[in-house]
Coordinates of C-alpha atoms and ligand atoms in Angstrom, one line a residue:
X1 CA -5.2 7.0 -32.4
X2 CA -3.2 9.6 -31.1
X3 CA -2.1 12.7 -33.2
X4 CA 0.2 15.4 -33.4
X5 CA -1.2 18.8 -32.9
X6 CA 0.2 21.7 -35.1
X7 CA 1.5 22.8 -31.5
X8 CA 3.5 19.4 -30.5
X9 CA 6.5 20.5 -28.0
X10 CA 9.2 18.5 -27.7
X11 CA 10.8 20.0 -24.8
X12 CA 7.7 18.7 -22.4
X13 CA 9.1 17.1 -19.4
X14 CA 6.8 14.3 -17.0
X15 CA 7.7 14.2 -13.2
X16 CA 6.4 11.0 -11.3
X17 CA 7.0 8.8 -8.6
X18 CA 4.7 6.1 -8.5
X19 CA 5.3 5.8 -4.8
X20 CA 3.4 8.6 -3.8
X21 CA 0.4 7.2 -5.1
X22 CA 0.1 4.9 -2.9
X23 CA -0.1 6.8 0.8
X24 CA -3.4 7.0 2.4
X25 CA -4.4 10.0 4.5
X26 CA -7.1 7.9 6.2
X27 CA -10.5 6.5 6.0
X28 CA -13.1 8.8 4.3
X29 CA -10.3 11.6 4.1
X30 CA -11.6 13.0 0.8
X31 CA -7.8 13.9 -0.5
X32 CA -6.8 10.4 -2.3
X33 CA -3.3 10.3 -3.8
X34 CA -4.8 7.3 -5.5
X35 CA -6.4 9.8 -8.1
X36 CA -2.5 10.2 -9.0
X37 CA -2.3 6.2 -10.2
X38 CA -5.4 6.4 -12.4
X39 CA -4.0 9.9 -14.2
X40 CA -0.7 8.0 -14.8
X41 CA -2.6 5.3 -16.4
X42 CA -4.8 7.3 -18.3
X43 CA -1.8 9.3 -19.9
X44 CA 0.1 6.3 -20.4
X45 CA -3.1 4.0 -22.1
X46 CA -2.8 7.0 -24.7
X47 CA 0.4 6.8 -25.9
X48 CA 1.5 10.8 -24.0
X49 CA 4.8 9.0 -22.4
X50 CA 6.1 8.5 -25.8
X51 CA 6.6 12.1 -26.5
X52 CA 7.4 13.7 -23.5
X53 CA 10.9 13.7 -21.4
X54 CA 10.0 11.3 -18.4
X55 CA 11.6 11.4 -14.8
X56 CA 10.9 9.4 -12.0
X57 CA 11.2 11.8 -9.1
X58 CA 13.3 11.6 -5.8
X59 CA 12.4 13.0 -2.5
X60 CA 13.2 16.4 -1.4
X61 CA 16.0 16.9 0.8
X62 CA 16.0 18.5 4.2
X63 CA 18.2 21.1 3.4
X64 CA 15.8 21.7 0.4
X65 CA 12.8 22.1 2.6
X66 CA 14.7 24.4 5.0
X67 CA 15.2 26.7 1.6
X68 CA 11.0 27.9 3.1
X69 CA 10.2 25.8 6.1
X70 CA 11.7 26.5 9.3
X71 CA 13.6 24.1 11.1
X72 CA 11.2 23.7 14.3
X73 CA 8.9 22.4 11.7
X74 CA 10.5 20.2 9.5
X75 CA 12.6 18.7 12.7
X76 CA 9.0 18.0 14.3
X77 CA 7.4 16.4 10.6
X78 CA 10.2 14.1 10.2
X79 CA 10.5 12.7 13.6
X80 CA 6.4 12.2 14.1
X81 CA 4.6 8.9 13.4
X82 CA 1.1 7.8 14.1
X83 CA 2.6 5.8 16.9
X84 CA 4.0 8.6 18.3
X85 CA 1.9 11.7 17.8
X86 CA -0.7 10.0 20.2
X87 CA 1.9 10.1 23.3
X88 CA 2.9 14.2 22.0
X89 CA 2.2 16.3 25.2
X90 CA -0.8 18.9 25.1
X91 CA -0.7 21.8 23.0
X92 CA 1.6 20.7 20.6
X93 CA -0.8 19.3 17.9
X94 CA -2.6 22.4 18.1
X95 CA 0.8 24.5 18.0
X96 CA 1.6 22.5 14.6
X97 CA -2.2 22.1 13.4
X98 CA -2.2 18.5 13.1
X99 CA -6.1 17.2 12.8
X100 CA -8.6 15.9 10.4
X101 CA -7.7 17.9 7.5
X102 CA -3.8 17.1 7.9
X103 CA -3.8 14.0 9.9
X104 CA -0.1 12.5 10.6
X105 CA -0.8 8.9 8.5
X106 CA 1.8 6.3 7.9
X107 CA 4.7 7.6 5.9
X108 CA 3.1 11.3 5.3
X109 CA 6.9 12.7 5.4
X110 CA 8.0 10.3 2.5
X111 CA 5.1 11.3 0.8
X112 CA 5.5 14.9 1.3
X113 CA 9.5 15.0 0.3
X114 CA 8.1 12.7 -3.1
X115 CA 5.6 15.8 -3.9
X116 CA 8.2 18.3 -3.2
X117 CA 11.2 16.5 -4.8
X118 CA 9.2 16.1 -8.1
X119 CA 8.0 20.1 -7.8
X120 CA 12.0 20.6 -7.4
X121 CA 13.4 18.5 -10.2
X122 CA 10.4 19.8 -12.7
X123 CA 12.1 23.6 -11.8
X124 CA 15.5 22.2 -12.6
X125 CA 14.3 20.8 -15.9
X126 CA 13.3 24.3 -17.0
X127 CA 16.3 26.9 -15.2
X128 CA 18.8 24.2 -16.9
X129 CA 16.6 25.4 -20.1
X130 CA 16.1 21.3 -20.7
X131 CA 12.1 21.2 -20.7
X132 CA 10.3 24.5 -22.0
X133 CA 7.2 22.7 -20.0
X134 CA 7.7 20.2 -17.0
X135 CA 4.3 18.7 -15.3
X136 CA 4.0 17.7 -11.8
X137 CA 0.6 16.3 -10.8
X138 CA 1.5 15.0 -7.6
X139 CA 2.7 18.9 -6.7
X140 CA 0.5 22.0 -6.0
X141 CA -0.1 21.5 -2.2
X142 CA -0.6 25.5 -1.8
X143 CA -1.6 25.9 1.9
X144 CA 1.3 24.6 3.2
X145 CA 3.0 27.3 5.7
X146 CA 6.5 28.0 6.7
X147 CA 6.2 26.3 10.0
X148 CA 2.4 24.6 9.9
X149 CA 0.4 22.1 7.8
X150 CA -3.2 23.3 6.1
X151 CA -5.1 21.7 3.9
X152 CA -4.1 18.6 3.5
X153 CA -0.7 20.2 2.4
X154 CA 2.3 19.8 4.4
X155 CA 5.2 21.3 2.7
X156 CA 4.6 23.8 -0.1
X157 CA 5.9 22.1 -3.1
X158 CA 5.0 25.1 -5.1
X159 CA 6.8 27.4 -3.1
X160 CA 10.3 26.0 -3.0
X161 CA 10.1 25.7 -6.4
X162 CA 9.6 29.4 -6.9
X163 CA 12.6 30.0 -4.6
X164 CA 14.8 28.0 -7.1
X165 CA 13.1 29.9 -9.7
X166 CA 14.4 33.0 -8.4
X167 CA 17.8 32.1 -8.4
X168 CA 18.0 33.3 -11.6
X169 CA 14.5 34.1 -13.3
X170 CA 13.7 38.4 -12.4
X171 CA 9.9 37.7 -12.4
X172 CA 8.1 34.4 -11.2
X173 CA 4.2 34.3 -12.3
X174 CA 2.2 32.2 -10.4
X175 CA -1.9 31.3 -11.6
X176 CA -3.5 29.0 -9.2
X177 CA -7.3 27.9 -10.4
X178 CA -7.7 25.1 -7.6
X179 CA -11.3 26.1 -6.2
X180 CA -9.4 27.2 -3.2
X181 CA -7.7 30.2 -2.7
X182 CA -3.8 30.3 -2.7
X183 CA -2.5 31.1 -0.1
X184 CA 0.6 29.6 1.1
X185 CA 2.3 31.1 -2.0
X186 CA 0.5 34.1 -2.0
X187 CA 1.5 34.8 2.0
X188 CA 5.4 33.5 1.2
X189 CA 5.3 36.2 -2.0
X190 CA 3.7 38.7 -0.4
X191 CA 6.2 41.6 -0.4
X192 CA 8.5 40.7 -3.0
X193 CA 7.5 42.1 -6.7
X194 CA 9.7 39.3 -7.7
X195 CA 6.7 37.3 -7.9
X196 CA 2.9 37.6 -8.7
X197 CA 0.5 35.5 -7.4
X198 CA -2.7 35.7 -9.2
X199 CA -5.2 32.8 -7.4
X200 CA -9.2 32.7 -8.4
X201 CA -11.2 30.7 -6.2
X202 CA -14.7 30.5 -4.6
X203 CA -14.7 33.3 -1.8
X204 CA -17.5 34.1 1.0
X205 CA -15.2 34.6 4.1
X206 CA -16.4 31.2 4.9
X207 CA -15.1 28.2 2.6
X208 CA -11.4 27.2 2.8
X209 CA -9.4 29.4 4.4
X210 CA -11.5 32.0 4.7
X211 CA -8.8 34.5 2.7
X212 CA -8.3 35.6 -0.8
X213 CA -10.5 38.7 -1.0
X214 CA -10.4 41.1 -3.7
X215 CA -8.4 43.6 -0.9
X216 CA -5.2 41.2 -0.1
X217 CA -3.0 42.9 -3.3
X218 CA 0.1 42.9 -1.5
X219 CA 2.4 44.8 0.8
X220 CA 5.7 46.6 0.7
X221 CA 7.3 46.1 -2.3
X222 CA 5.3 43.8 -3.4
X223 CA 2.2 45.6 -3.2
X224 CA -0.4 45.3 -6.2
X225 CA 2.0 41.9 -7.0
X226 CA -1.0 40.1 -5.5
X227 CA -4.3 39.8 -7.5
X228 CA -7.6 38.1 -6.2
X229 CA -10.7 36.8 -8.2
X230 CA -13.3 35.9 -5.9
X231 CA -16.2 34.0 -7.3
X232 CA -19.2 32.5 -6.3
X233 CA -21.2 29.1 -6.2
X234 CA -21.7 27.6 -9.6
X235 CA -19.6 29.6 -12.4
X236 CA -19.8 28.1 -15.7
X237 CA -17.8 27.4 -18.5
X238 CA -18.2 30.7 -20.9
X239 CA -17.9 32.7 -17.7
X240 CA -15.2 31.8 -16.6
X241 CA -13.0 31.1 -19.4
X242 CA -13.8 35.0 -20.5
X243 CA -13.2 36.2 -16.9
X244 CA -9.5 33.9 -16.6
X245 CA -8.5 35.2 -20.3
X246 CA -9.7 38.8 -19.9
X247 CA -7.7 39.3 -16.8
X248 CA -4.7 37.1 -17.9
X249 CA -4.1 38.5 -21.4
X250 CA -3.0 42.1 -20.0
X251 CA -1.8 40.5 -16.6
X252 CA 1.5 38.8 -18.5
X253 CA 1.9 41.5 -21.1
X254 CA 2.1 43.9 -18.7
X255 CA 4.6 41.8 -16.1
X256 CA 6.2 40.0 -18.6
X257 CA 7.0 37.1 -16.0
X258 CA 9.8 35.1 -17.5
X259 CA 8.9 31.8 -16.1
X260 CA 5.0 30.9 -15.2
X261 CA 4.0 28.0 -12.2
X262 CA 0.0 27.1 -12.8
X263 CA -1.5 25.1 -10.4
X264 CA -4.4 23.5 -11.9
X265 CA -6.1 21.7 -9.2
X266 CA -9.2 19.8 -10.2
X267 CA -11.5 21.0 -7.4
X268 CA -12.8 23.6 -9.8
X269 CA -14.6 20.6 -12.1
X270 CA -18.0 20.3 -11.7
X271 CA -19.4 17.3 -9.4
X272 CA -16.1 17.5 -7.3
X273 CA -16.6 16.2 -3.8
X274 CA -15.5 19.6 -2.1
X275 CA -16.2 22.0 -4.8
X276 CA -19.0 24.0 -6.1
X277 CA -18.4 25.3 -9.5
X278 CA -19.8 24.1 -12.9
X279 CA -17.0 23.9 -15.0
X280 CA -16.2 20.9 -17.8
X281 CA -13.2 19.2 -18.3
X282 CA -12.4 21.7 -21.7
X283 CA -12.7 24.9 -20.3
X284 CA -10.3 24.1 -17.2
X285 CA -8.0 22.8 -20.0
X286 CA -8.6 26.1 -21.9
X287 CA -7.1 27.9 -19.1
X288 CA -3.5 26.1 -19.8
X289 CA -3.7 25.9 -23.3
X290 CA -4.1 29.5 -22.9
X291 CA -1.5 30.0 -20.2
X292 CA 1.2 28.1 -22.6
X293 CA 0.1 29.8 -26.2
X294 CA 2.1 32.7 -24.7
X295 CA 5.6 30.4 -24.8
X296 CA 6.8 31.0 -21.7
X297 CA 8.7 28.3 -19.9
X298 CA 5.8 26.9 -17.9
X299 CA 6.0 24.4 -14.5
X300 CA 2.6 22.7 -14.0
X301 CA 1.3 21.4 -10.9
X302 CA -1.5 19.7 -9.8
X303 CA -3.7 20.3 -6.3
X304 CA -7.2 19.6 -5.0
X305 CA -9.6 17.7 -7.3
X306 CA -12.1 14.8 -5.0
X307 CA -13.7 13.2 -7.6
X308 CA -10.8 11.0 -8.6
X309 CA -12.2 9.1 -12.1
X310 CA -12.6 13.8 -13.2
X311 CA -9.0 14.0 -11.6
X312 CA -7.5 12.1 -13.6
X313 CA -9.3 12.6 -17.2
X314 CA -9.0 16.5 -16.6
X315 CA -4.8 16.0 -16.2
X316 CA -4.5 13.3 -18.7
X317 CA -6.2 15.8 -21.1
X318 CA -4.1 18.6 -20.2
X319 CA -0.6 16.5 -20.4
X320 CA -2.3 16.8 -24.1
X321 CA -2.6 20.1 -24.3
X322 CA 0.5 20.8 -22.8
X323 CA 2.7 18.4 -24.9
X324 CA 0.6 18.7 -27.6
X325 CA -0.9 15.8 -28.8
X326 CA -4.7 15.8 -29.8
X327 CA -6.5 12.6 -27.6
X328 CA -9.4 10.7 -29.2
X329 CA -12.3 11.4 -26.8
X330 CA -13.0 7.8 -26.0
X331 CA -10.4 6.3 -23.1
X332 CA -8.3 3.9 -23.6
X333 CA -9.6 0.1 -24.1
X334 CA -6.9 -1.8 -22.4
X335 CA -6.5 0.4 -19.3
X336 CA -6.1 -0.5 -15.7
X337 CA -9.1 1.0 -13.9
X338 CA -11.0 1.1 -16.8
X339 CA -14.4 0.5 -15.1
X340 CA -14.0 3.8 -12.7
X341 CA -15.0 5.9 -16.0
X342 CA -17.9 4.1 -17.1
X343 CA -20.8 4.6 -18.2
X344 CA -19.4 7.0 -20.8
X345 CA -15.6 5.8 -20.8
X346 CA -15.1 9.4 -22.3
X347 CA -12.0 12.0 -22.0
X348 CA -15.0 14.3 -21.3
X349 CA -17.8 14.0 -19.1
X350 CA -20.6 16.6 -18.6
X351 CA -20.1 17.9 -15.0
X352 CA -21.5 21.3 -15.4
X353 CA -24.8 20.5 -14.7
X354 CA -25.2 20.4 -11.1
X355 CA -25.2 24.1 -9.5
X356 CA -26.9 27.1 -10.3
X357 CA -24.2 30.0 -11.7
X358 CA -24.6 32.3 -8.3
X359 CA -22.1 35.0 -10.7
X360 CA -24.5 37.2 -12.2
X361 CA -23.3 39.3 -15.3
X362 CA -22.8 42.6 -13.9
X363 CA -21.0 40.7 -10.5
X364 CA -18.2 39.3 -13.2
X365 CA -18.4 42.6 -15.3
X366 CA -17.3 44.2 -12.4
X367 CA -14.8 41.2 -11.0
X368 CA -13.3 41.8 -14.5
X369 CA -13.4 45.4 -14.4
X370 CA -11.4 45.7 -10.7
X371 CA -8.7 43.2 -11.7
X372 CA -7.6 45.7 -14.7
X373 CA -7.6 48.3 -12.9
X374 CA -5.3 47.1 -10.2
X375 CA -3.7 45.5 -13.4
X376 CA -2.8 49.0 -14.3
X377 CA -0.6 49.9 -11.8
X378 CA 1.8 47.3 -13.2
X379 CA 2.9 50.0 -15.9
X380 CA 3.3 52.6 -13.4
Ligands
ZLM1 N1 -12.7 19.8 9.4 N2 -12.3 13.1 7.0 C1 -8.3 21.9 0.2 C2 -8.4 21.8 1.7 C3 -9.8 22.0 2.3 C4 -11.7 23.3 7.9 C5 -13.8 21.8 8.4 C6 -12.2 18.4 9.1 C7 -12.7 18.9 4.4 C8 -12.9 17.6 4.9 C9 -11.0 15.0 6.7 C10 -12.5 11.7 7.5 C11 -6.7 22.1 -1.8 C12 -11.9 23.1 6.4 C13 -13.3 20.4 8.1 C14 -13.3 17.4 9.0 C15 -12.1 22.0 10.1 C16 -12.0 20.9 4.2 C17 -11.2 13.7 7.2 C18 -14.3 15.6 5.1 C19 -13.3 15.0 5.8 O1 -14.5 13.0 6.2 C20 -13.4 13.6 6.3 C21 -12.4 11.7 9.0 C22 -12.0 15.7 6.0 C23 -11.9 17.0 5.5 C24 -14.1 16.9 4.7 N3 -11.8 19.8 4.8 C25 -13.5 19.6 3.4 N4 -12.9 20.9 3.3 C26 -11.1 22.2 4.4 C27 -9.7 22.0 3.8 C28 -6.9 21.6 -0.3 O2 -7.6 21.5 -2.6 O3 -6.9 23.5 -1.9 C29 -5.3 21.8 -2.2 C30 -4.8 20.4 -2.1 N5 -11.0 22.4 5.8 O4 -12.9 23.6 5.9 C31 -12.6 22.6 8.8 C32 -12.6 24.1 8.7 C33 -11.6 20.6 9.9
CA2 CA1 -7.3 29.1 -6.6
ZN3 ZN1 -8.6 23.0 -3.6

């Protein structure tokens, strides 16, 4: 049923640890590492594993994690358990922004060296020049902070694997179109013109974390190496897929990054449990196929996405794309899980249905318009 598509790439790596599927962050926490089990599934019920370079991922080391994080931090994540972090004296939960959102569950540090470590060995893959693409679904935890969770993200995966990036690519790109903005790598990148962060997410100075305004472009050196592309409530398909090729077309022409990181977190689908934008499974796809029809060597991560059964058919469809190999729409018969996708059993849902597009015409005209201009000041 499966096909090869006139783009098939060989040199497509898979990083996974099916450990890491199976941590918990707590009852009702909507972040479900669970959603990771059914993508692996999914991918594999089609056949993708056969054509693409698999590894199963080791944890990160502390030496590795020091490379961003700074050793106050990391000391205090692997030495806290939920035994212990009850007895913690005052102050010191809100000095290291433990809570709801990044609650310290059973074995969160082995789950959070699993993320990293597979973020790490995908990067090896491609500055060894062994995968031109290596995928990492259980990566793209972009809020983490050099010394504090956020976000349900507790070390930044995406982060260290730029640093190994640097050690011998000039120019790092990174595209991040989780619904939230990205700012743990934008804030670690922020001076360097080493890397460009380029994140577009929902923005009102209200919903998760607040930043990511069309004014944060960078300082020092690395100012106008950070670009912003705030949206509102509901953006559909069309729209966005114009506004994300518009701006990205003379963003890497101009750069000419040598190595790209996209975090494609599935928060951005429509339907998601925290998100608020209309788009399909196809167009979010669009934005890699895109991304990877340039031929640069690409590292792709996954990120938010709440709606676990949309999870995992958008990044089964994308390890498509990005290996290319053309899916049949209808799932697989003789999968695992197979009743979370009913009633359609389809690769491709309608979920842009529920919220009315808040980004008027002339508001992404001129989103569109602003982002080329700043783009401009690339070629000096
Ligand atoms: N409260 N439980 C995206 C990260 C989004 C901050 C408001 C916590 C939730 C959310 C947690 C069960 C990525 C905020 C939220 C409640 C302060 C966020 C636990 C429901 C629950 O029911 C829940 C007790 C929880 C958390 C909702 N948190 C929704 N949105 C955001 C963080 C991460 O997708 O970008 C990448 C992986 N936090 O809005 C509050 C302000 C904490
Ligand atoms: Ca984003
Ligand atoms: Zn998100």
């Amino acid at each position: 049923k499966i096909e090869f598509g006139t783009d098939y790439s060989p040199d497509v790596s898979y990083h996974f640890n099916s450990k890491v599927s199976e941590f918990h962050y707590g009852v009702r926490h909507p972040m479900k590492p669970f959603r990771l089990m059914l993508t692996d599934h999914l991918v594999s019920g089609y056949g993708l594993h056969n054509y693409m370079d698999l590894y199963e991922t080791r944890a990160a080391s502390r030496e590795e994690l020091l490379e961003f994080h700074s050793k106050d931090y990391i000391d205090f994540l692997s030495k806290v358990t939920p035994d212990t972090v009850s007895k913690l004296p005052r102050g010191s939960l809100e000095k290291f922004n433990i809570g709801d959102d990044c609650p310290i569950f059973q074995g969160f540090y082995d789950y959070s060296v699993l993320y990293a470590g597979a973020s790490l060995d995908a990067s090896r893959k491609l500055l060894n020049g062994q995968s031109e693409i290596a995928i990492n679904w259980s990566g793209g935890l972009h809020h983490a902070k050099k010394s504090s969770p956020s976000g349900f993200c507790y070390v930044n995966d995406i982060v260290l694997s730029i640093i190994n990036l640097l050690r011998f690519h000039p120019r790092v790109l990174y595209i991040d179109i989780d619904i939230h903005h990205g700012d743990g790598v934008q804030e670690a990148f922020y001076t360097t013109d080493r890397v460009f962060t380029v994140s577009f997410h929902k923005y009102n100075g209200e919903f998760f974390p607040g930043t990511g305004n069309f004014d944060e472009l960078g300082c020092s050196e690395g100012k106008h190496f950070a670009l912003n592309v705030p949206l509102e409530d509901g953006i559909d398909d069309d729209s966005y897929i114009n506004l994300f090729k518009g701006v990205m077309d003379p963003l890497i022409t101009s750069y000419k990054p040598t190595v790209i990181i996209q975090q494609c977190g599935a928060d951005s689908l429509g339907h998601d449990r925290l998100g608020c934008f209309n788009l399909n499974i196809k167009a979010h796809g669009e934005c890699v196929k895109f991304i990877k029809s340039f031929g640069i060597p690409m590292l792709v991560v996954g990120g938010g996405g709440y709606t676990p059964r949309n999870v995992s058919r958008l990044w089964t469809y994308e390890t498509g794309i990005l290996s290319g190999m053309i899916l049949p729409e209808s799932l697989p018969e003789d999968s695992p899980f197979r009743e979370w996708f009913g009633p359609d059993y389809s690769l491709y849902p309608t979920l842009g249905d529920l919220y009315e597009n808040k980004n008027s015409k002339k508001f992404l005209e001129n989103v569109r318009i602003r982002c080329l201009e700043r783009i401009r000041y690339l070629q000096g």
